PDB file of C-alpha atoms and ligand atoms in Angstrom:
ATOM      1  CA  MET Q   1      26.230 -88.096  56.441  1.00  0.00           C
ATOM      2  CA  GLU Q   2      28.562 -86.743  53.785  1.00  0.00           C
ATOM      3  CA  ILE Q   3      32.285 -87.179  54.262  1.00  0.00           C
ATOM      4  CA  LYS Q   4      34.384 -84.163  53.278  1.00  0.00           C
ATOM      5  CA  ASN Q   5      37.238 -84.103  55.742  1.00  0.00           C
ATOM      6  CA  VAL Q   6      39.291 -87.090  56.793  1.00  0.00           C
ATOM      7  CA  CYS Q   7      41.715 -87.627  59.657  1.00  0.00           C
ATOM      8  CA  VAL Q   8      44.432 -90.275  59.177  1.00  0.00           C
ATOM      9  CA  ILE Q   9      46.270 -91.382  62.310  1.00  0.00           C
ATOM     10  CA  GLY Q  10      49.736 -92.830  61.648  1.00  0.00           C
ATOM     11  CA  ALA Q  11      51.837 -91.463  58.800  1.00  0.00           C
ATOM     12  CA  GLY Q  12      53.834 -94.586  57.984  1.00  0.00           C
ATOM     13  CA  VAL Q  13      53.653 -96.667  54.805  1.00  0.00           C
ATOM     14  CA  MET Q  14      49.867 -97.043  54.870  1.00  0.00           C
ATOM     15  CA  GLY Q  15      48.817 -93.791  56.524  1.00  0.00           C
ATOM     16  CA  SER Q  16      50.731 -91.668  54.033  1.00  0.00           C
ATOM     17  CA  GLY Q  17      49.321 -93.713  51.138  1.00  0.00           C
ATOM     18  CA  ILE Q  18      45.749 -93.375  52.452  1.00  0.00           C
ATOM     19  CA  ALA Q  19      46.216 -89.617  52.955  1.00  0.00           C
ATOM     20  CA  GLN Q  20      47.491 -89.292  49.390  1.00  0.00           C
ATOM     21  CA  LEU Q  21      44.613 -91.354  48.012  1.00  0.00           C
ATOM     22  CA  ALA Q  22      41.920 -89.402  49.872  1.00  0.00           C
ATOM     23  CA  SER Q  23      43.437 -86.098  48.800  1.00  0.00           C
ATOM     24  CA  ILE Q  24      43.616 -87.211  45.155  1.00  0.00           C
ATOM     25  CA  TYR Q  25      39.837 -87.685  45.309  1.00  0.00           C
ATOM     26  CA  GLY Q  26      39.266 -84.208  46.739  1.00  0.00           C
ATOM     27  CA  TYR Q  27      39.064 -84.831  50.482  1.00  0.00           C
ATOM     28  CA  GLN Q  28      40.743 -82.503  52.969  1.00  0.00           C
ATOM     29  CA  VAL Q  29      43.076 -84.651  55.061  1.00  0.00           C
ATOM     30  CA  ASN Q  30      44.531 -84.120  58.516  1.00  0.00           C
ATOM     31  CA  LEU Q  31      47.529 -86.429  58.895  1.00  0.00           C
ATOM     32  CA  VAL Q  32      48.790 -87.006  62.433  1.00  0.00           C
ATOM     33  CA  ASP Q  33      51.647 -89.039  63.935  1.00  0.00           C
ATOM     34  CA  ILE Q  34      53.719 -89.038  67.104  1.00  0.00           C
ATOM     35  CA  ASN Q  35      56.238 -86.443  65.932  1.00  0.00           C
ATOM     36  CA  GLU Q  36      56.782 -83.800  63.285  1.00  0.00           C
ATOM     37  CA  ASN Q  37      59.829 -85.492  61.833  1.00  0.00           C
ATOM     38  CA  ILE Q  38      57.733 -88.517  60.780  1.00  0.00           C
ATOM     39  CA  LEU Q  39      55.084 -86.192  59.344  1.00  0.00           C
ATOM     40  CA  GLU Q  40      57.630 -84.278  57.251  1.00  0.00           C
ATOM     41  CA  LYS Q  41      59.049 -87.558  55.938  1.00  0.00           C
ATOM     42  CA  ALA Q  42      55.530 -88.707  55.049  1.00  0.00           C
ATOM     43  CA  LYS Q  43      54.837 -85.510  53.148  1.00  0.00           C
ATOM     44  CA  SER Q  44      58.041 -85.745  51.152  1.00  0.00           C
ATOM     45  CA  SER Q  45      57.328 -89.394  50.306  1.00  0.00           C
ATOM     46  CA  ILE Q  46      53.818 -88.414  49.134  1.00  0.00           C
ATOM     47  CA  GLU Q  47      55.347 -85.670  47.004  1.00  0.00           C
ATOM     48  CA  LYS Q  48      57.842 -88.111  45.471  1.00  0.00           C
ATOM     49  CA  ASN Q  49      55.107 -90.663  44.762  1.00  0.00           C
ATOM     50  CA  LEU Q  50      52.859 -88.072  43.154  1.00  0.00           C
ATOM     51  CA  ASN Q  51      55.667 -86.938  40.879  1.00  0.00           C
ATOM     52  CA  ARG Q  52      56.889 -90.406  40.003  1.00  0.00           C
ATOM     53  CA  PHE Q  53      53.602 -92.236  39.449  1.00  0.00           C
ATOM     54  CA  PHE Q  54      51.201 -89.476  38.443  1.00  0.00           C
ATOM     55  CA  VAL Q  55      52.964 -86.375  37.072  1.00  0.00           C
ATOM     56  CA  ALA Q  56      55.758 -88.230  35.224  1.00  0.00           C
ATOM     57  CA  LYS Q  57      53.164 -90.546  33.661  1.00  0.00           C
ATOM     58  CA  GLY Q  58      51.052 -87.593  32.505  1.00  0.00           C
ATOM     59  CA  LYS Q  59      48.088 -88.562  34.718  1.00  0.00           C
ATOM     60  CA  ILE Q  60      48.027 -85.215  36.527  1.00  0.00           C
ATOM     61  CA  SER Q  61      49.694 -81.817  36.065  1.00  0.00           C
ATOM     62  CA  ASP Q  62      52.243 -80.151  38.355  1.00  0.00           C
ATOM     63  CA  ASN Q  63      49.494 -77.836  39.558  1.00  0.00           C
ATOM     64  CA  GLU Q  64      47.169 -80.697  40.403  1.00  0.00           C
ATOM     65  CA  ALA Q  65      49.972 -82.426  42.325  1.00  0.00           C
ATOM     66  CA  GLU Q  66      50.490 -79.247  44.304  1.00  0.00           C
ATOM     67  CA  GLU Q  67      46.762 -78.980  45.067  1.00  0.00           C
ATOM     68  CA  ILE Q  68      46.737 -82.604  46.244  1.00  0.00           C
ATOM     69  CA  LEU Q  69      49.686 -81.911  48.552  1.00  0.00           C
ATOM     70  CA  ASN Q  70      48.069 -78.731  49.847  1.00  0.00           C
ATOM     71  CA  ARG Q  71      44.918 -80.620  50.839  1.00  0.00           C
ATOM     72  CA  ILE Q  72      47.021 -82.691  53.262  1.00  0.00           C
ATOM     73  CA  ARG Q  73      47.573 -80.862  56.531  1.00  0.00           C
ATOM     74  CA  LEU Q  74      50.271 -82.194  58.851  1.00  0.00           C
ATOM     75  CA  VAL Q  75      48.985 -82.029  62.407  1.00  0.00           C
ATOM     76  CA  ALA Q  76      51.088 -82.626  65.487  1.00  0.00           C
ATOM     77  CA  GLU Q  77      48.230 -82.890  68.008  1.00  0.00           C
ATOM     78  CA  ARG Q  78      45.581 -85.592  67.780  1.00  0.00           C
ATOM     79  CA  GLU Q  79      42.868 -83.387  69.310  1.00  0.00           C
ATOM     80  CA  ASP Q  80      43.455 -80.836  66.570  1.00  0.00           C
ATOM     81  CA  ALA Q  81      43.507 -83.537  63.863  1.00  0.00           C
ATOM     82  CA  ILE Q  82      40.071 -84.920  64.780  1.00  0.00           C
ATOM     83  CA  THR Q  83      38.383 -81.512  64.725  1.00  0.00           C
ATOM     84  CA  ASP Q  84      35.927 -80.908  61.878  1.00  0.00           C
ATOM     85  CA  VAL Q  85      36.335 -84.340  60.219  1.00  0.00           C
ATOM     86  CA  GLN Q  86      33.635 -86.909  59.441  1.00  0.00           C
ATOM     87  CA  ILE Q  87      35.849 -89.995  59.477  1.00  0.00           C
ATOM     88  CA  VAL Q  88      39.028 -91.023  61.308  1.00  0.00           C
ATOM     89  CA  ILE Q  89      41.170 -93.725  59.721  1.00  0.00           C
ATOM     90  CA  GLU Q  90      43.676 -95.345  62.038  1.00  0.00           C
ATOM     91  CA  ALA Q  91      46.901 -96.731  60.534  1.00  0.00           C
ATOM     92  CA  VAL Q  92      49.224 -97.140  63.539  1.00  0.00           C
ATOM     93  CA  PHE Q  93      51.303-100.232  64.354  1.00  0.00           C
ATOM     94  CA  GLU Q  94      49.550-103.616  64.239  1.00  0.00           C
ATOM     95  CA  ASP Q  95      49.203-103.917  68.015  1.00  0.00           C
ATOM     96  CA  MET Q  96      45.911-104.792  69.717  1.00  0.00           C
ATOM     97  CA  ASP Q  97      46.600-102.912  72.982  1.00  0.00           C
ATOM     98  CA  LEU Q  98      47.671 -99.772  71.130  1.00  0.00           C
ATOM     99  CA  LYS Q  99      44.610 -99.847  68.862  1.00  0.00           C
ATOM    100  CA  GLN Q 100      42.183-100.572  71.729  1.00  0.00           C
ATOM    101  CA  GLN Q 101      43.593 -97.667  73.696  1.00  0.00           C
ATOM    102  CA  LEU Q 102      43.419 -95.367  70.696  1.00  0.00           C
ATOM    103  CA  PHE Q 103      39.807 -96.291  69.804  1.00  0.00           C
ATOM    104  CA  SER Q 104      38.703 -95.825  73.396  1.00  0.00           C
ATOM    105  CA  GLU Q 105      40.267 -92.343  73.384  1.00  0.00           C
ATOM    106  CA  LEU Q 106      38.820 -91.490  69.950  1.00  0.00           C
ATOM    107  CA  ASP Q 107      35.399 -92.651  71.070  1.00  0.00           C
ATOM    108  CA  GLU Q 108      35.579 -90.301  74.054  1.00  0.00           C
ATOM    109  CA  LYS Q 109      36.820 -87.301  72.084  1.00  0.00           C
ATOM    110  CA  CYS Q 110      35.100 -87.516  68.691  1.00  0.00           C
ATOM    111  CA  ASP Q 111      31.530 -86.308  68.115  1.00  0.00           C
ATOM    112  CA  GLU Q 112      28.945 -89.106  68.087  1.00  0.00           C
ATOM    113  CA  ASP Q 113      28.473 -89.162  64.316  1.00  0.00           C
ATOM    114  CA  ILE Q 114      32.152 -89.423  63.331  1.00  0.00           C
ATOM    115  CA  ILE Q 115      33.052 -92.810  61.854  1.00  0.00           C
ATOM    116  CA  LEU Q 116      36.065 -94.517  63.427  1.00  0.00           C
ATOM    117  CA  ALA Q 117      37.839 -96.853  61.009  1.00  0.00           C
ATOM    118  CA  SER Q 118      40.849 -99.116  61.390  1.00  0.00           C
ATOM    119  CA  ASN Q 119      43.178-100.144  58.595  1.00  0.00           C
ATOM    120  CA  THR Q 120      44.291-103.227  60.536  1.00  0.00           C
ATOM    121  CA  SER Q 121      45.313-106.064  58.242  1.00  0.00           C
ATOM    122  CA  SER Q 122      44.375-108.884  60.586  1.00  0.00           C
ATOM    123  CA  LEU Q 123      43.055-107.905  64.025  1.00  0.00           C
ATOM    124  CA  SER Q 124      39.400-108.352  64.962  1.00  0.00           C
ATOM    125  CA  ILE Q 125      37.511-105.081  64.546  1.00  0.00           C
ATOM    126  CA  THR Q 126      35.122-106.057  67.327  1.00  0.00           C
ATOM    127  CA  ASP Q 127      38.052-106.588  69.707  1.00  0.00           C
ATOM    128  CA  ILE Q 128      39.725-103.332  68.656  1.00  0.00           C
ATOM    129  CA  GLY Q 129      36.540-101.496  69.660  1.00  0.00           C
ATOM    130  CA  THR Q 130      35.933-103.372  72.854  1.00  0.00           C
ATOM    131  CA  LYS Q 131      36.927-100.475  75.163  1.00  0.00           C
ATOM    132  CA  ALA Q 132      34.794 -97.926  73.299  1.00  0.00           C
ATOM    133  CA  LYS Q 133      31.272 -97.088  74.472  1.00  0.00           C
ATOM    134  CA  ASN Q 134      29.816 -96.473  71.015  1.00  0.00           C
ATOM    135  CA  GLN Q 135      30.935 -99.507  69.015  1.00  0.00           C
ATOM    136  CA  GLU Q 136      28.357 -98.981  66.272  1.00  0.00           C
ATOM    137  CA  ARG Q 137      30.563 -96.430  64.547  1.00  0.00           C
ATOM    138  CA  ILE Q 138      33.681 -98.624  64.467  1.00  0.00           C
ATOM    139  CA  ILE Q 139      34.502-100.381  61.210  1.00  0.00           C
ATOM    140  CA  GLY Q 140      37.480-101.888  59.372  1.00  0.00           C
ATOM    141  CA  ILE Q 141      38.535-100.232  56.125  1.00  0.00           C
ATOM    142  CA  HIS Q 142      41.387-102.377  54.868  1.00  0.00           C
ATOM    143  CA  PHE Q 143      43.463-100.660  52.177  1.00  0.00           C
ATOM    144  CA  PHE Q 144      46.284-102.408  50.334  1.00  0.00           C
ATOM    145  CA  ASN Q 145      49.810-101.239  49.688  1.00  0.00           C
ATOM    146  CA  PRO Q 146      50.316 -98.928  47.813  1.00  0.00           C
ATOM    147  CA  ALA Q 147      46.923 -97.464  48.734  1.00  0.00           C
ATOM    148  CA  PRO Q 148      46.705 -94.990  45.826  1.00  0.00           C
ATOM    149  CA  VAL Q 149      47.250 -97.802  43.308  1.00  0.00           C
ATOM    150  CA  MET Q 150      45.677-101.018  44.594  1.00  0.00           C
ATOM    151  CA  LYS Q 151      42.105-101.584  43.405  1.00  0.00           C
ATOM    152  CA  LEU Q 152      40.580-103.316  46.431  1.00  0.00           C
ATOM    153  CA  ILE Q 153      39.149-102.193  49.745  1.00  0.00           C
ATOM    154  CA  GLU Q 154      37.983-104.826  52.218  1.00  0.00           C
ATOM    155  CA  LEU Q 155      35.310-103.484  54.568  1.00  0.00           C
ATOM    156  CA  ILE Q 156      35.057-105.325  57.870  1.00  0.00           C
ATOM    157  CA  LYS Q 157      31.781-105.218  59.723  1.00  0.00           C
ATOM    158  CA  GLY Q 158      32.363-105.677  63.436  1.00  0.00           C
ATOM    159  CA  LYS Q 159      29.710-107.415  65.570  1.00  0.00           C
ATOM    160  CA  ASN Q 160      28.382-104.012  66.603  1.00  0.00           C
ATOM    161  CA  THR Q 161      28.998-101.934  63.451  1.00  0.00           C
ATOM    162  CA  SER Q 162      25.739-100.300  62.352  1.00  0.00           C
ATOM    163  CA  ASN Q 163      24.373-100.696  58.833  1.00  0.00           C
ATOM    164  CA  ASP Q 164      24.439 -96.905  58.409  1.00  0.00           C
ATOM    165  CA  VAL Q 165      28.139 -96.797  59.152  1.00  0.00           C
ATOM    166  CA  LEU Q 166      28.742 -99.691  56.760  1.00  0.00           C
ATOM    167  CA  GLU Q 167      26.805 -97.913  54.044  1.00  0.00           C
ATOM    168  CA  THR Q 168      28.662 -94.605  54.508  1.00  0.00           C
ATOM    169  CA  ALA Q 169      32.039 -96.407  54.560  1.00  0.00           C
ATOM    170  CA  MET Q 170      31.030 -98.197  51.357  1.00  0.00           C
ATOM    171  CA  LYS Q 171      30.160 -94.921  49.608  1.00  0.00           C
ATOM    172  CA  PHE Q 172      33.383 -93.338  50.841  1.00  0.00           C
ATOM    173  CA  SER Q 173      35.463 -96.316  49.604  1.00  0.00           C
ATOM    174  CA  GLU Q 174      33.742 -96.252  46.222  1.00  0.00           C
ATOM    175  CA  SER Q 175      34.382 -92.508  45.947  1.00  0.00           C
ATOM    176  CA  LEU Q 176      38.082 -93.420  46.050  1.00  0.00           C
ATOM    177  CA  ASN Q 177      37.534 -95.458  42.893  1.00  0.00           C
ATOM    178  CA  LYS Q 178      38.005 -98.813  44.639  1.00  0.00           C
ATOM    179  CA  THR Q 179      36.215-102.103  44.298  1.00  0.00           C
ATOM    180  CA  VAL Q 180      34.770-102.952  47.692  1.00  0.00           C
ATOM    181  CA  VAL Q 181      34.168-106.318  49.324  1.00  0.00           C
ATOM    182  CA  THR Q 182      32.429-106.699  52.669  1.00  0.00           C
ATOM    183  CA  VAL Q 183      33.330-109.296  55.266  1.00  0.00           C
ATOM    184  CA  ASN Q 184      31.923-110.114  58.673  1.00  0.00           C
ATOM    185  CA  ASP Q 185      34.532-109.666  61.352  1.00  0.00           C
ATOM    186  CA  SER Q 186      36.889-112.629  61.564  1.00  0.00           C
ATOM    187  CA  PRO Q 187      40.655-112.573  62.195  1.00  0.00           C
ATOM    188  CA  GLY Q 188      42.608-112.031  58.962  1.00  0.00           C
ATOM    189  CA  PHE Q 189      39.349-111.285  57.071  1.00  0.00           C
ATOM    190  CA  ILE Q 190      39.430-112.732  53.514  1.00  0.00           C
ATOM    191  CA  THR Q 191      42.740-111.507  52.164  1.00  0.00           C
ATOM    192  CA  THR Q 192      45.215-111.783  55.034  1.00  0.00           C
ATOM    193  CA  ARG Q 193      43.957-115.204  56.107  1.00  0.00           C
ATOM    194  CA  LEU Q 194      44.314-116.611  52.585  1.00  0.00           C
ATOM    195  CA  ILE Q 195      47.692-115.092  51.753  1.00  0.00           C
ATOM    196  CA  TYR Q 196      49.109-116.161  55.118  1.00  0.00           C
ATOM    197  CA  VAL Q 197      48.019-119.759  54.554  1.00  0.00           C
ATOM    198  CA  LEU Q 198      49.581-119.792  51.072  1.00  0.00           C
ATOM    199  CA  CYS Q 199      52.894-118.347  52.265  1.00  0.00           C
ATOM    200  CA  ASN Q 200      53.044-120.478  55.397  1.00  0.00           C
ATOM    201  CA  GLU Q 201      52.401-123.656  53.393  1.00  0.00           C
ATOM    202  CA  ALA Q 202      55.140-122.680  50.931  1.00  0.00           C
ATOM    203  CA  ILE Q 203      57.496-122.227  53.895  1.00  0.00           C
ATOM    204  CA  ASN Q 204      56.526-125.684  55.166  1.00  0.00           C
ATOM    205  CA  MET Q 205      57.328-127.113  51.717  1.00  0.00           C
ATOM    206  CA  LYS Q 206      60.714-125.417  51.813  1.00  0.00           C
ATOM    207  CA  LYS Q 207      61.332-126.891  55.281  1.00  0.00           C
ATOM    208  CA  GLU Q 208      60.356-130.387  54.073  1.00  0.00           C
ATOM    209  CA  GLY Q 209      62.857-129.989  51.214  1.00  0.00           C
ATOM    210  CA  ILE Q 210      60.360-130.888  48.508  1.00  0.00           C
ATOM    211  CA  ALA Q 211      61.549-128.094  46.189  1.00  0.00           C
ATOM    212  CA  SER Q 212      63.946-125.153  46.081  1.00  0.00           C
ATOM    213  CA  THR Q 213      62.910-121.604  47.000  1.00  0.00           C
ATOM    214  CA  GLU Q 214      63.084-120.572  43.346  1.00  0.00           C
ATOM    215  CA  ASP Q 215      61.051-123.553  42.130  1.00  0.00           C
ATOM    216  CA  ILE Q 216      58.295-123.033  44.702  1.00  0.00           C
ATOM    217  CA  ASP Q 217      57.977-119.393  43.632  1.00  0.00           C
ATOM    218  CA  THR Q 218      58.184-120.181  39.908  1.00  0.00           C
ATOM    219  CA  ALA Q 219      55.536-122.911  40.219  1.00  0.00           C
ATOM    220  CA  VAL Q 220      53.070-120.621  41.974  1.00  0.00           C
ATOM    221  CA  LYS Q 221      53.689-117.700  39.602  1.00  0.00           C
ATOM    222  CA  LEU Q 222      53.270-119.676  36.409  1.00  0.00           C
ATOM    223  CA  ALA Q 223      50.626-122.180  37.519  1.00  0.00           C
ATOM    224  CA  PHE Q 224      48.287-119.588  38.993  1.00  0.00           C
ATOM    225  CA  ASN Q 225      49.335-116.485  37.099  1.00  0.00           C
ATOM    226  CA  PHE Q 226      50.360-114.763  40.344  1.00  0.00           C
ATOM    227  CA  PRO Q 227      52.722-111.790  39.937  1.00  0.00           C
ATOM    228  CA  MET Q 228      54.914-113.028  42.791  1.00  0.00           C
ATOM    229  CA  GLY Q 229      55.797-116.314  44.462  1.00  0.00           C
ATOM    230  CA  PRO Q 230      54.850-116.848  48.134  1.00  0.00           C
ATOM    231  CA  LEU Q 231      58.437-116.873  49.401  1.00  0.00           C
ATOM    232  CA  GLU Q 232      59.426-113.651  47.666  1.00  0.00           C
ATOM    233  CA  LEU Q 233      56.158-112.139  48.891  1.00  0.00           C
ATOM    234  CA  SER Q 234      56.911-113.189  52.463  1.00  0.00           C
ATOM    235  CA  ASP Q 235      60.346-111.510  52.149  1.00  0.00           C
ATOM    236  CA  LEU Q 236      58.688-108.376  50.781  1.00  0.00           C
ATOM    237  CA  VAL Q 237      55.937-108.089  53.399  1.00  0.00           C
ATOM    238  CA  GLY Q 238      58.344-109.194  56.142  1.00  0.00           C
ATOM    239  CA  ASN Q 239      58.703-112.673  57.599  1.00  0.00           C
ATOM    240  CA  ASP Q 240      58.298-111.076  61.051  1.00  0.00           C
ATOM    241  CA  ILE Q 241      54.897-109.706  59.985  1.00  0.00           C
ATOM    242  CA  TYR Q 242      53.729-113.124  58.765  1.00  0.00           C
ATOM    243  CA  LEU Q 243      54.948-114.762  61.978  1.00  0.00           C
ATOM    244  CA  HIS Q 244      52.952-112.228  63.972  1.00  0.00           C
ATOM    245  CA  ILE Q 245      49.844-112.837  61.837  1.00  0.00           C
ATOM    246  CA  GLY Q 246      50.246-116.623  62.080  1.00  0.00           C
ATOM    247  CA  GLU Q 247      50.522-116.533  65.857  1.00  0.00           C
ATOM    248  CA  TYR Q 248      47.408-114.371  66.075  1.00  0.00           C
ATOM    249  CA  LEU Q 249      45.390-116.548  63.667  1.00  0.00           C
ATOM    250  CA  ALA Q 250      46.482-119.717  65.510  1.00  0.00           C
ATOM    251  CA  LYS Q 251      45.377-118.204  68.823  1.00  0.00           C
ATOM    252  CA  GLU Q 252      42.033-117.024  67.435  1.00  0.00           C
ATOM    253  CA  LEU Q 253      41.141-119.653  64.815  1.00  0.00           C
ATOM    254  CA  GLY Q 254      43.020-122.791  65.838  1.00  0.00           C
ATOM    255  CA  GLU Q 255      46.189-124.876  65.531  1.00  0.00           C
ATOM    256  CA  HIS Q 256      45.743-125.224  61.777  1.00  0.00           C
ATOM    257  CA  TYR Q 257      47.225-121.714  61.392  1.00  0.00           C
ATOM    258  CA  GLN Q 258      50.356-122.371  63.478  1.00  0.00           C
ATOM    259  CA  PRO Q 259      53.374-120.705  61.801  1.00  0.00           C
ATOM    260  CA  SER Q 260      55.853-123.058  60.183  1.00  0.00           C
ATOM    261  CA  PRO Q 261      58.807-123.854  62.507  1.00  0.00           C
ATOM    262  CA  LEU Q 262      61.043-122.591  59.685  1.00  0.00           C
ATOM    263  CA  LEU Q 263      59.276-119.197  59.751  1.00  0.00           C
ATOM    264  CA  THR Q 264      59.770-118.976  63.518  1.00  0.00           C
ATOM    265  CA  LYS Q 265      63.458-119.854  63.190  1.00  0.00           C
ATOM    266  CA  MET Q 266      64.060-117.381  60.401  1.00  0.00           C
ATOM    267  CA  VAL Q 267      62.605-114.527  62.412  1.00  0.00           C
ATOM    268  CA  LYS Q 268      64.643-115.569  65.475  1.00  0.00           C
ATOM    269  CA  ASP Q 269      67.799-115.457  63.305  1.00  0.00           C
ATOM    270  CA  ASN Q 270      66.871-112.010  61.924  1.00  0.00           C
ATOM    271  CA  TYR Q 271      65.949-113.263  58.450  1.00  0.00           C
ATOM    272  CA  PHE Q 272      63.048-110.811  58.134  1.00  0.00           C
ATOM    273  CA  GLY Q 273      63.335-110.537  54.330  1.00  0.00           C
ATOM    274  CA  ARG Q 274      64.049-107.350  52.414  1.00  0.00           C
ATOM    275  CA  LYS Q 275      64.155-105.138  55.486  1.00  0.00           C
ATOM    276  CA  THR Q 276      67.180-107.040  56.947  1.00  0.00           C
ATOM    277  CA  ASN Q 277      68.639-107.829  53.491  1.00  0.00           C
ATOM    278  CA  LYS Q 278      68.204-111.553  54.061  1.00  0.00           C
ATOM    279  CA  GLY Q 279      65.256-113.890  54.024  1.00  0.00           C
ATOM    280  CA  PHE Q 280      64.399-116.665  51.586  1.00  0.00           C
ATOM    281  CA  TYR Q 281      66.600-114.678  49.183  1.00  0.00           C
ATOM    282  CA  ASN Q 282      69.596-112.388  49.756  1.00  0.00           C
ATOM    283  CA  TYR Q 283      69.152-108.707  48.907  1.00  0.00           C
TER     284      TYR Q 283
HETATM  285  N1  NAD J 301      52.210-102.329  55.192  1.00  0.00           N
HETATM  286  C1  NAD J 301      51.214-102.957  54.582  1.00  0.00           C
HETATM  287  O1  NAD J 301      51.384-103.556  53.505  1.00  0.00           O
HETATM  288  C2  NAD J 301      49.824-102.930  55.162  1.00  0.00           C
HETATM  289  C3  NAD J 301      48.734-103.202  54.325  1.00  0.00           C
HETATM  290  C4  NAD J 301      47.434-103.098  54.846  1.00  0.00           C
HETATM  291  C5  NAD J 301      47.252-102.783  56.184  1.00  0.00           C
HETATM  292  N2  NAD J 301      48.341-102.548  56.979  1.00  0.00           N
HETATM  293  C6  NAD J 301      48.079-102.166  58.379  1.00  0.00           C
HETATM  294  O2  NAD J 301      48.211-100.745  58.480  1.00  0.00           O
HETATM  295  C7  NAD J 301      48.679-100.395  59.800  1.00  0.00           C
HETATM  296  C8  NAD J 301      49.932 -99.553  59.646  1.00  0.00           C
HETATM  297  O3  NAD J 301      50.913-100.305  58.955  1.00  0.00           O
HETATM  298  P1  NAD J 301      52.174 -99.598  58.256  1.00  0.00           P
HETATM  299  O4  NAD J 301      52.809-100.641  57.416  1.00  0.00           O
HETATM  300  O5  NAD J 301      51.767 -98.309  57.683  1.00  0.00           O
HETATM  301  O6  NAD J 301      53.093 -99.321  59.546  1.00  0.00           O
HETATM  302  P2  NAD J 301      54.269 -98.262  59.701  1.00  0.00           P
HETATM  303  O7  NAD J 301      55.156 -98.812  60.768  1.00  0.00           O
HETATM  304  O8  NAD J 301      54.864 -97.897  58.380  1.00  0.00           O
HETATM  305  O9  NAD J 301      53.523 -96.943  60.240  1.00  0.00           O
HETATM  306  C9  NAD J 301      52.878 -96.877  61.484  1.00  0.00           C
HETATM  307  C10 NAD J 301      52.910 -95.414  61.923  1.00  0.00           C
HETATM  308  O10 NAD J 301      52.060 -95.269  63.070  1.00  0.00           O
HETATM  309  C11 NAD J 301      52.661 -94.303  63.911  1.00  0.00           C
HETATM  310  N3  NAD J 301      52.100 -94.423  65.250  1.00  0.00           N
HETATM  311  C12 NAD J 301      52.302 -95.403  66.159  1.00  0.00           C
HETATM  312  N4  NAD J 301      51.594 -95.133  67.282  1.00  0.00           N
HETATM  313  C13 NAD J 301      50.925 -93.971  67.055  1.00  0.00           C
HETATM  314  C14 NAD J 301      50.023 -93.179  67.825  1.00  0.00           C
HETATM  315  N5  NAD J 301      49.664 -93.546  69.051  1.00  0.00           N
HETATM  316  N6  NAD J 301      49.518 -92.042  67.253  1.00  0.00           N
HETATM  317  C15 NAD J 301      49.879 -91.666  66.006  1.00  0.00           C
HETATM  318  N7  NAD J 301      50.729 -92.382  65.245  1.00  0.00           N
HETATM  319  C16 NAD J 301      51.244 -93.527  65.765  1.00  0.00           C
HETATM  320  C17 NAD J 301      54.141 -94.607  63.836  1.00  0.00           C
HETATM  321  O11 NAD J 301      54.948 -93.516  64.278  1.00  0.00           O
HETATM  322  C18 NAD J 301      54.303 -94.906  62.343  1.00  0.00           C
HETATM  323  O12 NAD J 301      54.638 -93.752  61.609  1.00  0.00           O
HETATM  324  C19 NAD J 301      48.864-101.703  60.551  1.00  0.00           C
HETATM  325  O13 NAD J 301      47.718-101.976  61.298  1.00  0.00           O
HETATM  326  C20 NAD J 301      49.036-102.720  59.411  1.00  0.00           C
HETATM  327  O14 NAD J 301      48.656-104.022  59.787  1.00  0.00           O
HETATM  328  C21 NAD J 301      49.612-102.598  56.508  1.00  0.00           C
END
């Protein structure tokens, strides 16, 4: 099956980035969220990003930017958004109940051959699809932030995902000029599991007082040639997000993944990182 039209559900940070990316590569995109206000904000952030990172840098012309924007249709009703598309990409909040509910509804309403993909960054794809009848068409397509820029897509094959769906999702991902890795369903996949462990261990080191925040970050950056240290990364992603991931991984994979007590305390005290202006650093 050839993918031409894409529906993206959730127009937040990731959904708007995925819509922009797909449109850049010529796909018609229906972008849907819970209200029109969010959709308008998403469209103006896409417009800003296109101007700042593509037009201003001479990568595309004003006209091309306009065409990219025009290929993205803001849709208030989900039923309307899933009409005449070949793939639905879900990018709503990272909440298992919400995603299960949504995939069960999508499975009921979408034609049999439409691929249903989740952009979850940690949740089991098999579990997300557990309330759907046709689980063969459910797959994880994990984009990274910002989606139009980052080179990787992690494809997650659920226990019931068919090989045909995997193959089509692979072709679609490659058509977006991404490098694709495939992983069998497992909480946190490759990337989230590894980055969580690195950040959580750095937080444990901070708690044990073995080095300062700055020195932990400097050591990791310079020793491993990483662009960012784990503590500044945790502040950027959100300490609340890492706590959530850690609790999920500990529940699914074992005690080894238990969040550091310092991480738990910081979130309790509202030290979420950049979004609350305080975390391992002050902003
Ligand atoms: N932010 C990241 O760096 C990142 C990276 C990769 C994957 N992810 C994953 O992408 C997903 C979205 O993350 P985000 O950072 O974009 O979140 P976000 O909070 O910026 O956006 C989520 C959007 O989903 C909308 N939404 C919620 N319920 C909805 C529903 N029932 N129907 C339609 N829209 C609904 C919200 O209104 C909101 O606009 C999560 O699963 C997250 O784990 C995030």
